[in-house]
Amino acid sequence: MITRFAPSPTGPLHLGHAYSALTVWDVAQKHGGTALLRIEDTDRVRAKPIFEDGIYDDLRWLGLEWPTPVRRQSDHLADYESVLARLGARGLLYPCSCSRRDIMGAGAKPGAEGLVYPGTCRIRSMDSAKPGDAIRLNITAALDQLGPLRSFVELASGQPVEHQISPAFLRDSIGDPVLKRKDCGDIAYHLACVHDDAHQKITHVVRGMDIWALTPFQVFLQQLMGWKTPQYWHHALITDADGKRLAKIDRAKALSKYRSERASPNDIRAMIGLPLSSC
Ligand code: GLU
C-alpha cells in the first residue's frame, strides 16, 4: 500500500491539514504501507517557498516521517506537458480565450467545480492557440474515445463501496475542464495530481471530502491516459465552532501558532478527535 499527503504550499497548514496528514500516516501504518509527501505547487502565484518550509516543519513536529526526495510538482513540469502533448495528439484539447465574464455571459451553470464551461471555444483547433490561451479538455470527444467508464472504490465507510461514473455527470457538471490555465500557463491541479498518483504508484488516495465531487473526473482522466485507478478514502472535514470548513482563505489558525503556544502533537490529535499517539 502506498498513500500520500499532497498539500499545496499556498498558506500555513491548519487543523484540517493536521487531520488529513495524521489520517494518511495512521492508515499507512495500520496497513503496513508507506506514506509519501508530495508538494503540489503548480500554482506559481499562490505557492510560496515559505509555506513549503512550514509544511516540513509542521509535519515533523507532528511526528511524521516520509521518504525523500519529496516530489515537488514545479520540478516536473515537463512530465505534465508531455501528458498535454499526448492528449493534444489525440484531438482532445482546444485553446480557449474566454474570460470569466465571457463564460458567465454565455449562460454557464454552476457545476462540481465552479461554472461549467459553455463550450464557446470548442470549435477551435490547437493550431489556432495563441499565447495566453487556456487549454481545455473536450469531454465529449474524450468520452467518445472510451468504452464503458471505469468505476472506483470508496473506503471511507469502512466497507468498499463501488461508485459508477456517469457520462452525463462529466458532461453536465464538470464540462470541459481547464488543463492549462489562461495567461499564467500553469498546469491545472487535476492533471498534475492524477499524473503523480500514477507515477508514484499510489494505491490509496486518502484526502478530504472537499475533493469528493471531483474524483469521478480524476478517475476518468486516469482511464483516458491508461493509468491505474487507486482506491479512495475521502475523510470528513474539520470545521470551526460555526460548523464551517477550515480554510486557508479564512485565515484558519495555523498549526505553527499552536506550536508557539506550546501545544503538543497529542493536544492537536485530541482537538481533532484522533487517537493519541504513544510515541
Ligand atoms: N493539493 C490539494 C490540496 O492541497 C490536495 C490534492 C489531493 O489530495 O488530491 O487541497
Short mmCIF file of C-alpha atoms and ligand atoms in Angstrom, two decimals:
data_model
loop_
_atom_site.label_atom_id
_atom_site.label_comp_id
_atom_site.label_asym_id
_atom_site.label_seq_id
_atom_site.Cartn_x
_atom_site.Cartn_y
_atom_site.Cartn_z
CA MET A 1 0.00 0.00 0.00
CA ILE A 2 1.29 3.44 -0.92
CA THR A 3 -0.62 6.55 0.06
CA ARG A 4 0.23 10.23 0.08
CA PHE A 5 -0.39 13.63 1.62
CA ALA A 6 -0.30 16.25 -1.12
CA PRO A 7 -0.62 19.77 0.26
CA SER A 8 -0.42 22.92 -1.83
CA PRO A 9 2.03 25.40 -0.26
CA THR A 10 -0.34 28.33 -0.63
CA GLY A 11 -0.76 29.18 3.05
CA PRO A 12 0.07 27.87 6.51
CA LEU A 13 -1.25 24.43 7.44
CA HIS A 14 -4.18 24.42 9.87
CA LEU A 15 -6.01 21.79 11.95
CA GLY A 16 -7.77 20.45 8.83
CA HIS A 17 -4.40 19.65 7.27
CA ALA A 18 -3.20 18.07 10.52
CA TYR A 19 -6.27 15.82 10.45
CA SER A 20 -5.64 14.87 6.84
CA ALA A 21 -1.91 14.24 7.29
CA LEU A 22 -2.33 12.24 10.51
CA THR A 23 -5.09 10.18 8.88
CA VAL A 24 -2.84 9.42 5.89
CA TRP A 25 0.02 8.27 8.13
CA ASP A 26 -2.30 6.37 10.51
CA VAL A 27 -3.87 4.49 7.57
CA ALA A 28 -0.44 3.67 6.13
CA GLN A 29 0.81 2.45 9.49
CA LYS A 30 -2.27 0.34 10.13
CA HIS A 31 -1.88 -1.43 6.78
CA GLY A 32 1.92 -1.69 6.79
CA GLY A 33 2.09 0.77 3.91
CA THR A 34 4.16 3.82 3.01
CA ALA A 35 3.01 7.43 3.25
CA LEU A 36 4.59 9.85 0.79
CA LEU A 37 4.65 13.62 0.97
CA ARG A 38 4.10 15.50 -2.31
CA ILE A 39 4.19 19.24 -2.77
CA GLU A 40 1.52 20.41 -5.22
CA ASP A 41 2.87 23.79 -6.22
CA THR A 42 1.85 24.25 -9.85
CA ASP A 43 0.03 27.50 -8.96
CA ARG A 44 3.05 29.74 -9.39
CA VAL A 45 1.39 32.85 -7.99
CA ARG A 46 -0.01 31.37 -4.79
CA ALA A 47 2.64 28.74 -3.98
CA LYS A 48 5.48 30.13 -1.82
CA PRO A 49 8.72 28.55 -0.51
CA ILE A 50 7.94 29.87 2.97
CA PHE A 51 4.73 27.79 3.06
CA GLU A 52 6.59 24.74 1.75
CA ASP A 53 9.15 25.09 4.57
CA GLY A 54 6.24 25.42 7.01
CA ILE A 55 4.78 22.13 5.74
CA TYR A 56 8.01 20.25 6.53
CA ASP A 57 8.29 21.89 9.96
CA ASP A 58 4.66 21.26 10.92
CA LEU A 59 4.64 17.64 9.76
CA ARG A 60 7.94 16.85 11.50
CA TRP A 61 6.58 18.41 14.67
CA LEU A 62 3.53 16.15 14.39
CA GLY A 63 5.99 13.24 14.43
CA LEU A 64 5.59 12.24 10.76
CA GLU A 65 8.37 10.94 8.52
CA TRP A 66 8.46 10.40 4.78
CA PRO A 67 10.81 9.05 2.14
CA THR A 68 12.97 11.61 0.36
CA PRO A 69 13.36 13.20 -2.09
CA VAL A 70 9.89 14.70 -1.85
CA ARG A 71 8.24 15.14 -5.23
CA ARG A 72 7.68 18.84 -5.87
CA GLN A 73 5.44 19.32 -8.88
CA SER A 74 7.12 22.50 -10.11
CA ASP A 75 10.26 20.40 -10.71
CA HIS A 76 8.38 18.13 -13.11
CA LEU A 77 6.51 20.45 -15.44
CA ALA A 78 7.88 18.63 -18.49
CA ASP A 79 6.03 15.47 -17.36
CA TYR A 80 2.70 17.32 -17.37
CA GLU A 81 3.47 18.99 -20.71
CA SER A 82 4.04 15.54 -22.19
CA VAL A 83 0.59 14.44 -20.97
CA LEU A 84 -0.89 17.50 -22.66
CA ALA A 85 1.00 16.66 -25.86
CA ARG A 86 -0.42 13.12 -25.82
CA LEU A 87 -3.97 14.35 -25.30
CA GLY A 88 -3.45 17.00 -27.98
CA ALA A 89 -2.22 14.39 -30.48
CA ARG A 90 -5.49 12.50 -29.88
CA GLY A 91 -7.50 15.62 -30.80
CA LEU A 92 -8.87 16.03 -27.29
CA LEU A 93 -7.68 19.54 -26.46
CA TYR A 94 -8.61 23.00 -27.63
CA PRO A 95 -7.39 26.51 -26.80
CA CYS A 96 -9.75 28.88 -25.02
CA SER A 97 -9.54 32.63 -24.63
CA CYS A 98 -12.77 33.12 -22.66
CA SER A 99 -12.64 35.27 -19.56
CA ARG A 100 -14.82 34.55 -16.53
CA ARG A 101 -17.07 37.33 -17.70
CA ASP A 102 -17.40 35.72 -21.17
CA ILE A 103 -18.27 32.41 -19.51
CA MET A 104 -20.91 33.98 -17.28
CA GLY A 105 -22.26 35.97 -20.21
CA ALA A 106 -22.72 32.74 -22.19
CA GLY A 107 -25.12 31.46 -19.51
CA ALA A 108 -22.83 28.98 -17.77
CA LYS A 109 -24.41 26.99 -14.94
CA PRO A 110 -22.75 26.00 -11.66
CA GLY A 111 -21.20 22.53 -11.61
CA ALA A 112 -18.97 20.39 -9.40
CA GLU A 113 -16.08 22.86 -9.65
CA GLY A 114 -17.36 26.36 -10.34
CA LEU A 115 -19.13 27.22 -13.56
CA VAL A 116 -19.48 24.59 -16.28
CA TYR A 117 -17.83 25.90 -19.42
CA PRO A 118 -20.49 26.50 -22.10
CA GLY A 119 -18.19 25.39 -24.95
CA THR A 120 -17.74 28.69 -26.77
CA CYS A 121 -14.19 27.88 -28.00
CA ARG A 122 -14.79 24.16 -28.57
CA ILE A 123 -14.75 24.61 -32.33
CA ARG A 124 -11.15 25.87 -32.20
CA SER A 125 -8.24 23.59 -33.04
CA MET A 126 -4.89 23.61 -31.24
CA ASP A 127 -3.35 25.19 -34.37
CA SER A 128 -5.19 28.36 -33.50
CA ALA A 129 -3.71 28.54 -29.97
CA LYS A 130 -2.38 31.96 -29.03
CA PRO A 131 -0.03 32.84 -26.14
CA GLY A 132 -2.12 33.28 -23.02
CA ASP A 133 -4.93 30.92 -24.09
CA ALA A 134 -6.11 28.30 -21.62
CA ILE A 135 -6.14 24.68 -22.80
CA ARG A 136 -9.30 22.69 -22.22
CA LEU A 137 -10.13 19.01 -22.50
CA ASN A 138 -13.03 18.26 -24.82
CA ILE A 139 -15.01 15.95 -22.53
CA THR A 140 -17.46 14.84 -25.21
CA ALA A 141 -14.67 13.88 -27.62
CA ALA A 142 -12.84 12.11 -24.78
CA LEU A 143 -15.99 10.17 -23.84
CA ASP A 144 -16.34 9.13 -27.49
CA GLN A 145 -12.82 7.64 -27.40
CA LEU A 146 -13.50 5.47 -24.36
CA GLY A 147 -15.71 2.47 -23.97
CA PRO A 148 -17.67 1.94 -20.75
CA LEU A 149 -16.43 4.14 -17.95
CA ARG A 150 -14.47 2.76 -15.05
CA SER A 151 -15.87 2.75 -11.55
CA PHE A 152 -13.89 3.50 -8.41
CA VAL A 153 -13.91 2.17 -4.87
CA GLU A 154 -14.51 4.40 -1.85
CA LEU A 155 -13.38 3.05 1.52
CA ALA A 156 -14.46 5.83 3.90
CA SER A 157 -17.40 3.91 5.35
CA GLY A 158 -15.12 1.03 6.37
CA GLN A 159 -16.54 -1.15 3.59
CA PRO A 160 -15.52 -0.91 -0.07
CA VAL A 161 -18.31 0.89 -1.95
CA GLU A 162 -18.15 0.91 -5.74
CA HIS A 163 -19.11 4.16 -7.50
CA GLN A 164 -20.07 4.27 -11.15
CA ILE A 165 -19.16 7.35 -13.15
CA SER A 166 -21.84 8.73 -15.39
CA PRO A 167 -21.01 10.38 -18.73
CA ALA A 168 -23.85 12.84 -18.08
CA PHE A 169 -22.19 13.92 -14.82
CA LEU A 170 -18.91 14.55 -16.62
CA ARG A 171 -20.58 16.46 -19.43
CA ASP A 172 -23.04 18.48 -17.35
CA SER A 173 -21.28 19.00 -14.01
CA ILE A 174 -17.63 19.05 -14.98
CA GLY A 175 -17.82 20.34 -18.56
CA ASP A 176 -14.59 20.89 -20.49
CA PRO A 177 -12.05 21.42 -17.69
CA VAL A 178 -9.01 23.63 -18.00
CA LEU A 179 -5.80 21.55 -18.03
CA LYS A 180 -3.51 24.53 -18.56
CA ARG A 181 -4.52 27.89 -17.17
CA LYS A 182 -5.10 31.08 -19.09
CA ASP A 183 -2.41 33.83 -19.05
CA CYS A 184 -0.06 32.25 -16.49
CA GLY A 185 0.17 28.89 -18.33
CA ASP A 186 0.14 26.97 -15.04
CA ILE A 187 -0.72 23.28 -15.22
CA ALA A 188 -4.10 22.61 -13.61
CA TYR A 189 -4.28 20.68 -10.35
CA HIS A 190 -6.16 17.65 -11.79
CA LEU A 191 -3.61 16.89 -14.44
CA ALA A 192 -0.58 17.10 -12.16
CA CYS A 193 -2.33 15.27 -9.31
CA VAL A 194 -3.57 12.36 -11.42
CA HIS A 195 -0.26 12.06 -13.26
CA ASP A 196 1.65 11.92 -9.98
CA ASP A 197 -0.71 9.44 -8.33
CA ALA A 198 0.01 7.10 -11.25
CA HIS A 199 3.72 7.91 -11.43
CA GLN A 200 4.19 7.37 -7.68
CA LYS A 201 2.14 4.15 -7.83
CA ILE A 202 -0.31 5.40 -5.21
CA THR A 203 -2.65 2.56 -4.28
CA HIS A 204 -4.80 4.51 -1.78
CA VAL A 205 -5.68 8.19 -2.06
CA VAL A 206 -6.60 9.41 1.41
CA ARG A 207 -7.84 13.02 1.36
CA GLY A 208 -10.66 15.31 2.44
CA MET A 209 -14.30 15.16 1.35
CA ASP A 210 -13.84 18.55 -0.31
CA ILE A 211 -12.38 16.76 -3.34
CA TRP A 212 -15.01 14.01 -3.44
CA ALA A 213 -17.10 15.61 -6.20
CA LEU A 214 -14.05 15.90 -8.45
CA THR A 215 -12.90 12.31 -8.06
CA PRO A 216 -15.06 10.98 -10.95
CA PHE A 217 -13.24 13.35 -13.28
CA GLN A 218 -9.84 12.30 -11.95
CA VAL A 219 -10.73 8.63 -12.45
CA PHE A 220 -11.91 9.46 -15.97
CA LEU A 221 -8.56 11.13 -16.69
CA GLN A 222 -6.75 8.02 -15.42
CA GLN A 223 -8.79 5.87 -17.77
CA LEU A 224 -8.14 8.24 -20.66
CA MET A 225 -4.38 8.05 -20.04
CA GLY A 226 -4.34 4.29 -19.43
CA TRP A 227 -3.27 4.70 -15.80
CA LYS A 228 -4.39 2.59 -12.86
CA THR A 229 -7.11 3.83 -10.53
CA PRO A 230 -6.23 3.81 -6.84
CA GLN A 231 -8.79 3.18 -4.13
CA TYR A 232 -10.13 6.30 -2.40
CA TRP A 233 -10.79 7.28 1.16
CA HIS A 234 -12.36 10.72 1.48
CA HIS A 235 -12.31 11.63 5.15
CA ALA A 236 -14.61 14.04 6.99
CA LEU A 237 -13.58 17.69 7.18
CA ILE A 238 -12.65 19.59 10.32
CA THR A 239 -14.99 22.50 10.93
CA ASP A 240 -14.85 25.59 13.13
CA ALA A 241 -17.22 26.35 16.01
CA ASP A 242 -19.88 27.51 13.47
CA GLY A 243 -19.65 24.24 11.54
CA LYS A 244 -17.80 25.90 8.65
CA ARG A 245 -14.91 24.02 7.00
CA LEU A 246 -11.49 25.37 7.99
CA ALA A 247 -9.82 27.10 5.07
CA LYS A 248 -6.58 28.97 4.46
CA ILE A 249 -8.59 31.67 2.77
CA ASP A 250 -10.45 32.39 6.04
CA ARG A 251 -7.13 32.52 7.91
CA ALA A 252 -7.81 29.42 9.98
CA LYS A 253 -5.43 29.30 12.94
CA ALA A 254 -2.05 27.99 11.75
CA LEU A 255 -0.55 24.84 13.26
CA SER A 256 2.64 26.84 13.88
CA LYS A 257 0.60 29.12 16.14
CA TYR A 258 -0.49 26.17 18.27
CA ARG A 259 3.14 25.10 18.35
CA SER A 260 4.31 28.51 19.54
CA GLU A 261 1.63 28.35 22.25
CA ARG A 262 3.30 25.13 23.42
CA ALA A 263 0.53 22.75 22.40
CA SER A 264 1.80 19.18 21.91
CA PRO A 265 1.11 16.94 18.91
CA ASN A 266 -1.19 14.91 21.14
CA ASP A 267 -3.10 18.12 22.03
CA ILE A 268 -3.64 18.54 18.28
CA ARG A 269 -4.81 14.92 17.97
CA ALA A 270 -7.23 15.45 20.87
CA MET A 271 -8.60 18.67 19.31
CA ILE A 272 -9.41 16.94 16.04
CA GLY A 273 -10.67 13.70 17.57
CA LEU A 274 -7.87 11.34 16.52
CA PRO A 275 -6.47 8.61 18.77
CA LEU A 276 -3.48 9.79 20.80
CA SER A 277 -0.04 8.62 19.83
CA SER A 278 2.04 6.71 22.34
CA CYS A 279 5.39 7.79 20.87
N1 GLU B 1 -3.19 19.74 -3.25
C1 GLU B 1 -4.56 19.54 -2.85
C2 GLU B 1 -4.88 20.48 -1.71
O1 GLU B 1 -3.98 20.95 -1.03
C3 GLU B 1 -4.86 18.14 -2.39
C4 GLU B 1 -4.98 17.22 -3.51
C5 GLU B 1 -5.24 15.76 -3.19
O2 GLU B 1 -5.03 15.30 -2.05
O3 GLU B 1 -5.60 15.05 -4.12
O4 GLU B 1 -6.04 20.73 -1.50
#
